[in-house]
Short mmCIF file of C-alpha atoms in Angstrom, two decimals:
data_model
loop_
_atom_site.label_atom_id
_atom_site.label_comp_id
_atom_site.label_asym_id
_atom_site.label_seq_id
_atom_site.Cartn_x
_atom_site.Cartn_y
_atom_site.Cartn_z
CA MET A 70 -6.63 -17.88 111.53
CA SER A 71 -6.45 -14.80 109.72
CA ASP A 72 -4.41 -14.68 107.40
CA THR A 73 -3.15 -10.43 106.64
CA SER A 74 -1.44 -9.65 104.06
CA HIS A 75 2.33 -10.66 106.37
CA HIS A 76 2.31 -13.49 108.16
CA ILE A 77 3.77 -13.16 111.17
CA VAL A 78 5.56 -16.04 112.85
CA PRO A 79 5.57 -16.96 115.92
CA TYR A 80 8.04 -17.12 118.74
CA SER A 81 8.33 -21.12 119.59
CA THR A 82 8.40 -22.02 115.42
CA TYR A 83 11.48 -20.30 115.69
CA GLY A 84 12.19 -21.94 118.71
CA LEU A 85 11.62 -25.56 117.19
CA ILE A 86 12.90 -24.38 114.19
CA LEU A 87 16.10 -23.80 116.83
CA LEU A 88 16.10 -27.15 118.81
CA LEU A 89 15.01 -29.16 114.95
CA LEU A 90 18.59 -27.49 113.74
CA LEU A 91 20.77 -28.43 117.10
CA VAL A 92 20.56 -31.75 116.72
CA LEU A 93 21.30 -31.99 113.44
CA THR A 94 24.14 -30.60 114.44
CA GLY A 95 24.87 -32.56 116.88
CA THR A 96 24.02 -35.71 114.53
CA SER A 97 26.91 -34.89 112.49
CA VAL A 98 29.27 -34.30 114.86
CA ALA A 99 28.45 -37.80 116.00
CA VAL A 100 28.10 -39.52 112.74
CA THR A 101 32.05 -37.64 111.90
CA GLN A 102 33.43 -38.39 114.96
CA ILE A 103 32.79 -42.19 114.96
CA GLU A 104 35.04 -43.72 111.61
CA LEU A 105 32.78 -44.28 109.14
CA THR A 106 34.91 -43.16 107.12
CA LYS A 107 32.95 -43.92 103.33
CA TRP A 108 29.90 -42.58 104.04
CA SER A 109 30.92 -39.91 106.80
CA THR A 110 31.53 -36.64 104.32
CA ALA A 111 27.97 -37.76 102.41
CA VAL A 112 26.26 -38.02 105.46
CA ALA A 113 27.47 -35.11 106.86
CA LEU A 114 27.30 -33.02 104.22
CA LEU A 115 23.24 -34.51 102.94
CA LEU A 116 22.60 -33.28 106.83
CA ALA A 117 24.64 -29.64 105.51
CA GLY A 118 21.69 -29.83 103.11
CA THR A 119 18.73 -30.48 106.24
CA LYS A 120 19.94 -27.50 107.54
CA SER A 121 20.13 -25.29 105.32
CA ALA A 122 16.84 -26.19 104.15
CA PHE A 123 15.01 -25.63 107.41
CA VAL A 124 16.81 -22.23 108.37
CA LEU A 125 16.35 -21.24 103.99
CA ALA A 126 11.78 -22.18 104.58
CA ILE A 127 11.99 -20.41 108.79
CA PHE A 128 14.30 -18.22 109.36
CA MET A 129 15.18 -16.67 105.95
CA HIS A 130 10.57 -16.65 105.88
CA LEU A 131 11.12 -18.08 101.90
CA LYS A 132 8.24 -20.92 103.42
CA PHE A 133 5.66 -17.56 103.96
CA ASP A 134 6.95 -14.99 100.76
CA GLN A 135 5.67 -14.68 97.96
CA LYS A 136 5.89 -17.16 95.42
CA ILE A 137 8.65 -15.73 92.93
CA PHE A 138 11.52 -15.92 96.05
CA ARG A 139 11.20 -19.34 95.66
CA ILE A 140 11.52 -20.52 92.71
CA MET A 141 14.34 -18.49 92.08
CA ALA A 142 16.20 -19.18 94.92
CA VAL A 143 15.75 -23.02 94.10
CA LEU A 144 17.32 -21.90 90.30
CA ILE A 145 19.84 -20.67 92.31
CA ILE A 146 21.12 -23.39 94.21
CA LEU A 147 20.03 -25.99 91.24
CA LEU A 148 22.79 -23.79 88.62
CA LEU A 149 24.72 -23.61 91.89
CA ALA A 150 24.94 -27.41 92.06
CA SER A 151 25.27 -27.71 88.23
CA VAL A 152 28.68 -26.17 87.85
CA ILE A 153 29.91 -28.31 91.25
CA ILE A 154 28.65 -31.89 89.13
CA ILE A 155 29.87 -30.21 86.25
CA THR A 156 33.08 -29.77 88.07
CA PHE A 157 32.90 -33.59 89.85
CA LEU A 158 32.85 -34.90 86.64
CA ASP A 159 35.50 -33.26 85.28
CA TYR A 160 37.58 -34.55 87.21
CA ALA A 161 36.99 -38.02 87.72
CA PHE A 162 36.89 -38.66 83.84
CA ARG A 163 40.22 -36.88 83.07
CA MET B 226 2.93 7.76 86.36
CA SER B 227 0.44 8.07 88.72
CA ALA B 228 -1.06 11.36 89.57
CA THR B 229 -3.27 9.47 92.74
CA SER B 230 -0.10 8.74 94.99
CA ALA B 231 -1.65 9.89 98.69
CA HIS B 232 1.32 9.47 100.69
CA ILE B 233 3.45 12.02 99.76
CA ASN B 234 6.79 11.03 101.51
CA GLU B 235 7.20 7.30 101.36
CA HIS B 236 8.50 6.73 98.45
CA ARG B 237 9.31 2.66 99.25
CA ASP B 238 8.12 -0.74 97.65
CA ASP B 239 8.98 -3.32 100.35
CA THR B 240 9.38 -6.31 97.91
CA ALA B 241 11.13 -4.63 94.91
CA SER B 242 14.34 -3.78 98.55
CA LYS B 243 13.28 -7.81 99.61
CA LEU B 244 13.90 -8.60 95.87
CA GLY B 245 17.53 -6.68 96.03
CA MET B 246 18.81 -8.11 99.14
CA TRP B 247 18.09 -11.81 97.48
CA LEU B 248 19.61 -10.71 94.22
CA PHE B 249 22.73 -9.72 96.34
CA ILE B 250 22.62 -12.82 98.78
CA PHE B 251 23.40 -14.88 95.38
CA THR B 252 26.14 -13.68 94.57
CA GLU B 253 27.05 -14.49 98.36
CA LEU B 254 26.14 -17.97 97.58
CA MET B 255 28.05 -18.06 94.63
CA LEU B 256 31.33 -16.36 95.50
CA PHE B 257 31.04 -19.10 98.88
CA GLY B 258 30.30 -22.12 95.64
CA GLY B 259 33.44 -21.43 94.06
CA LEU B 260 35.38 -21.35 97.04
CA PHE B 261 33.75 -24.78 98.23
CA ILE B 262 34.30 -25.85 94.76
CA THR B 263 37.84 -25.20 94.61
CA TYR B 264 38.17 -26.44 98.17
CA SER B 265 36.54 -30.22 96.84
CA VAL B 266 38.96 -30.27 94.02
CA TYR B 267 42.05 -29.83 95.98
CA ARG B 268 40.71 -31.92 98.52
CA TYR B 269 40.25 -34.91 96.06
CA SER B 270 43.85 -34.17 94.82
CA HIS B 271 45.24 -34.12 97.87
CA SER B 272 43.11 -36.34 99.64
CA GLY B 273 45.76 -38.04 102.11
CA ALA B 274 47.00 -33.89 103.96
CA PHE B 275 43.87 -32.82 103.87
CA HIS B 276 42.64 -35.82 105.96
CA LEU B 277 45.89 -35.65 108.58
CA ALA B 278 45.48 -31.75 108.24
CA ALA B 279 42.04 -31.53 109.37
CA GLN B 280 42.21 -33.84 112.24
CA GLU B 281 44.19 -30.74 113.77
CA LEU B 282 41.41 -28.37 114.79
CA ASP B 283 39.38 -27.91 116.67
CA VAL B 284 36.43 -29.79 116.86
CA THR B 285 35.23 -28.89 120.12
CA MET B 286 35.53 -24.87 119.06
CA GLY B 287 33.69 -25.47 116.06
CA THR B 288 31.08 -27.24 118.29
CA ILE B 289 30.18 -24.54 120.05
CA ASN B 290 30.69 -21.52 117.51
CA THR B 291 27.69 -23.77 115.34
CA VAL B 292 25.47 -23.81 117.92
CA ILE B 293 26.84 -19.87 118.61
CA LEU B 294 25.81 -18.77 114.78
CA LEU B 295 22.86 -20.83 115.14
CA ILE B 296 20.88 -20.11 118.18
CA SER B 297 21.99 -15.96 117.45
CA SER B 298 19.74 -16.25 113.99
CA MET B 299 17.42 -17.74 116.18
CA THR B 300 16.91 -14.68 118.13
CA LEU B 301 17.51 -12.38 114.88
CA ALA B 302 14.69 -14.07 113.32
CA MET B 303 12.34 -13.54 116.32
CA SER B 304 12.60 -10.56 116.50
CA THR B 305 10.67 -10.00 112.83
CA THR B 306 7.98 -11.19 115.24
CA ALA B 307 8.80 -9.19 117.83
CA ILE B 308 8.41 -6.44 115.94
CA GLN B 309 5.31 -6.64 113.82
CA LYS B 310 3.77 -6.95 117.49
CA LYS B 311 5.27 -3.44 117.76
CA ASP B 312 6.85 -5.37 120.86
CA LYS B 313 9.86 -3.10 120.77
CA ARG B 314 11.75 -3.13 123.62
CA THR B 315 11.22 -7.60 123.13
CA THR B 316 12.97 -6.34 119.43
CA LEU B 317 16.00 -4.97 120.92
CA ILE B 318 16.90 -6.85 123.39
CA LEU B 319 16.45 -9.71 120.17
CA ILE B 320 18.67 -8.04 118.21
CA GLY B 321 21.09 -6.54 121.79
CA ILE B 322 21.69 -10.99 122.00
CA THR B 323 22.06 -11.22 118.29
CA LEU B 324 25.32 -8.75 118.73
CA VAL B 325 26.18 -9.96 121.96
CA LEU B 326 26.48 -13.84 120.14
CA ALA B 327 28.80 -12.72 117.35
CA LEU B 328 30.73 -11.18 119.11
CA VAL B 329 31.14 -13.98 120.93
CA PHE B 330 31.49 -15.93 117.87
CA LEU B 331 34.51 -14.21 117.08
CA VAL B 332 36.22 -13.86 119.97
CA ASN B 333 36.36 -17.93 119.59
CA LYS B 334 37.79 -17.66 117.16
CA TYR B 335 40.16 -15.53 117.03
CA PHE B 336 41.77 -18.46 120.55
CA GLU B 337 41.43 -20.62 117.88
CA TRP B 338 43.75 -18.60 115.60
CA SER B 339 46.15 -17.99 118.06
CA ALA B 340 46.36 -21.52 119.08
CA LYS B 341 46.86 -22.77 114.22
CA ILE B 342 50.05 -19.49 114.93
CA GLY B 343 51.06 -20.21 118.19
CA HIS B 344 51.76 -24.09 116.36
CA GLY B 345 53.41 -21.95 112.54
CA ILE B 346 51.21 -22.88 111.67
CA TRP B 347 49.60 -19.57 108.91
CA PRO B 348 49.92 -18.14 105.51
CA GLY B 349 53.80 -19.62 103.97
CA SER B 350 55.00 -19.93 107.25
CA PRO B 351 58.25 -21.25 106.92
CA LEU B 352 55.82 -24.59 108.81
CA LEU B 353 53.68 -25.29 106.44
CA GLU B 354 56.98 -24.94 103.55
CA GLU B 355 57.54 -28.29 105.51
CA LEU B 356 54.90 -30.23 106.19
CA GLY B 357 54.18 -29.69 102.36
CA ARG B 358 51.76 -28.69 99.32
CA GLY B 359 47.90 -30.75 100.53
CA ASP B 360 48.78 -28.92 104.05
CA THR B 361 49.80 -25.73 102.67
CA LEU B 362 46.69 -25.78 100.53
CA PHE B 363 44.10 -27.10 102.88
CA PHE B 364 45.57 -24.37 105.91
CA GLY B 365 45.36 -21.51 102.82
CA LEU B 366 42.04 -22.79 102.72
CA TYR B 367 41.06 -22.14 105.94
CA PHE B 368 42.48 -19.28 106.41
CA PHE B 369 40.23 -17.23 103.35
CA MET B 370 37.71 -19.02 103.86
CA THR B 371 37.05 -18.95 107.63
CA GLY B 372 38.89 -15.55 107.60
CA LEU B 373 36.18 -14.42 104.77
CA HIS B 374 33.46 -15.61 106.56
CA ALA B 375 34.44 -13.58 109.98
CA VAL B 376 34.32 -10.33 107.64
CA HIS B 377 31.34 -11.47 107.16
CA ILE B 378 30.12 -11.21 110.73
CA ILE B 379 31.68 -7.92 111.01
CA VAL B 380 29.94 -6.72 108.65
CA GLY B 381 26.68 -8.03 109.62
CA MET B 382 27.35 -6.78 112.71
CA VAL B 383 28.03 -2.87 111.24
CA ILE B 384 24.15 -3.81 109.50
CA LEU B 385 22.54 -4.68 112.95
CA ILE B 386 23.56 -2.39 114.47
CA VAL B 387 22.22 0.31 112.73
CA VAL B 388 19.54 -1.75 112.49
CA PHE B 389 18.74 -1.82 116.02
CA VAL B 390 19.45 1.82 116.53
CA PHE B 391 16.60 2.76 113.51
CA VAL B 392 14.74 0.72 115.99
CA TRP B 393 15.40 2.31 118.83
CA LYS B 394 14.79 5.89 117.49
CA ASP B 395 11.45 4.88 115.12
CA LYS B 396 13.22 4.48 111.77
CA LEU B 397 11.42 0.68 112.10
CA THR B 398 7.93 -0.07 112.90
CA PHE B 399 5.48 -2.93 113.28
CA ASP B 400 4.82 -1.57 109.71
CA ASN B 401 8.41 -0.35 108.33
CA PHE B 402 10.12 -2.68 108.94
CA GLN B 403 12.31 -4.14 105.87
CA LEU B 404 15.54 -3.20 106.54
CA LEU B 405 15.32 -5.86 109.73
CA GLU B 406 14.07 -8.31 107.73
CA ASN B 407 16.50 -7.24 104.48
CA GLY B 408 19.59 -7.11 108.23
CA GLY B 409 18.02 -10.56 108.89
CA LEU B 410 18.69 -11.73 105.16
CA TYR B 411 21.82 -11.45 105.63
CA TRP B 412 22.63 -12.48 108.88
CA HIS B 413 21.18 -15.61 108.26
CA LEU B 414 23.94 -16.30 104.62
CA VAL B 415 26.82 -15.96 107.36
CA ASP B 416 24.91 -19.28 108.98
CA LEU B 417 24.10 -20.95 106.00
CA ILE B 418 27.56 -20.31 104.22
CA TRP B 419 28.91 -21.25 108.68
CA ILE B 420 26.46 -25.16 108.06
CA PHE B 421 28.36 -26.18 104.75
CA LEU B 422 31.55 -24.95 106.38
CA PHE B 423 31.01 -26.39 109.66
CA PRO B 424 31.44 -30.61 108.47
CA LEU B 425 33.72 -29.29 106.09
CA PHE B 426 37.14 -28.43 107.78
CA TYR B 427 35.98 -29.27 111.18
CA LEU B 428 34.06 -32.98 110.89
CA ILE B 429 34.96 -34.21 107.64
CA THR B 430 38.57 -35.54 108.20
#
């Protein structure tokens, strides 16, 4: 493996990730169409979170880019998550 | 200032360019994040109406559009590999496929919205007023969020057309393709937003 300054991602990696994303999509459709009510929301969002992690890491090249991009992305996601959590704490306890 | 700039007519900094794109993407995440919070809060306070209203949406259509966007993301990601392999033809074909898929997505969206409007559901329609506040909120958010997403698809297509022309005219090449990379980042963002829109509106009832 000769890794130069720019990493060329092979086509097969992208193909594999698409396959994974399609399987996860199928799973989330199946899970929510079967009546599971209480857990289906959590499962669907968990699957969506997993899918977006793959898109961010591979399609958006975060896995291959300089560390600073990963750090920034994680911080923004944490910021967004904390805003969501705070909003829900507010609604749950008012 | 450094006096050792050998390439006088080349002022580019790919990392800074990418950093700028990511900063823009973060603002987009905040924009849609705010809308997702609005949706969640109203879903929480009008859970009964949201439950019934969400069943009105066509899961098959939503799933097809999800698959289309995922494939288009892959083809565009592949184009960054193709350009680095100095394969201009494949790069253009892959960007072209992405553009066609984007168009198919919009056509599907058109039919989906038309069906809703045909059933008397559009923001401020008399039927929604009859159905009450929960339905009004659900479909108001549905039209606004999927509409804003569709606007992003259109903007993405314009960017990709520009990228396509630049690759065609050899303005973007194997060692200078940051615009393709940034266009790709934008397109994957559009995909990313849909990944959450789809379960929230179509799947969770």
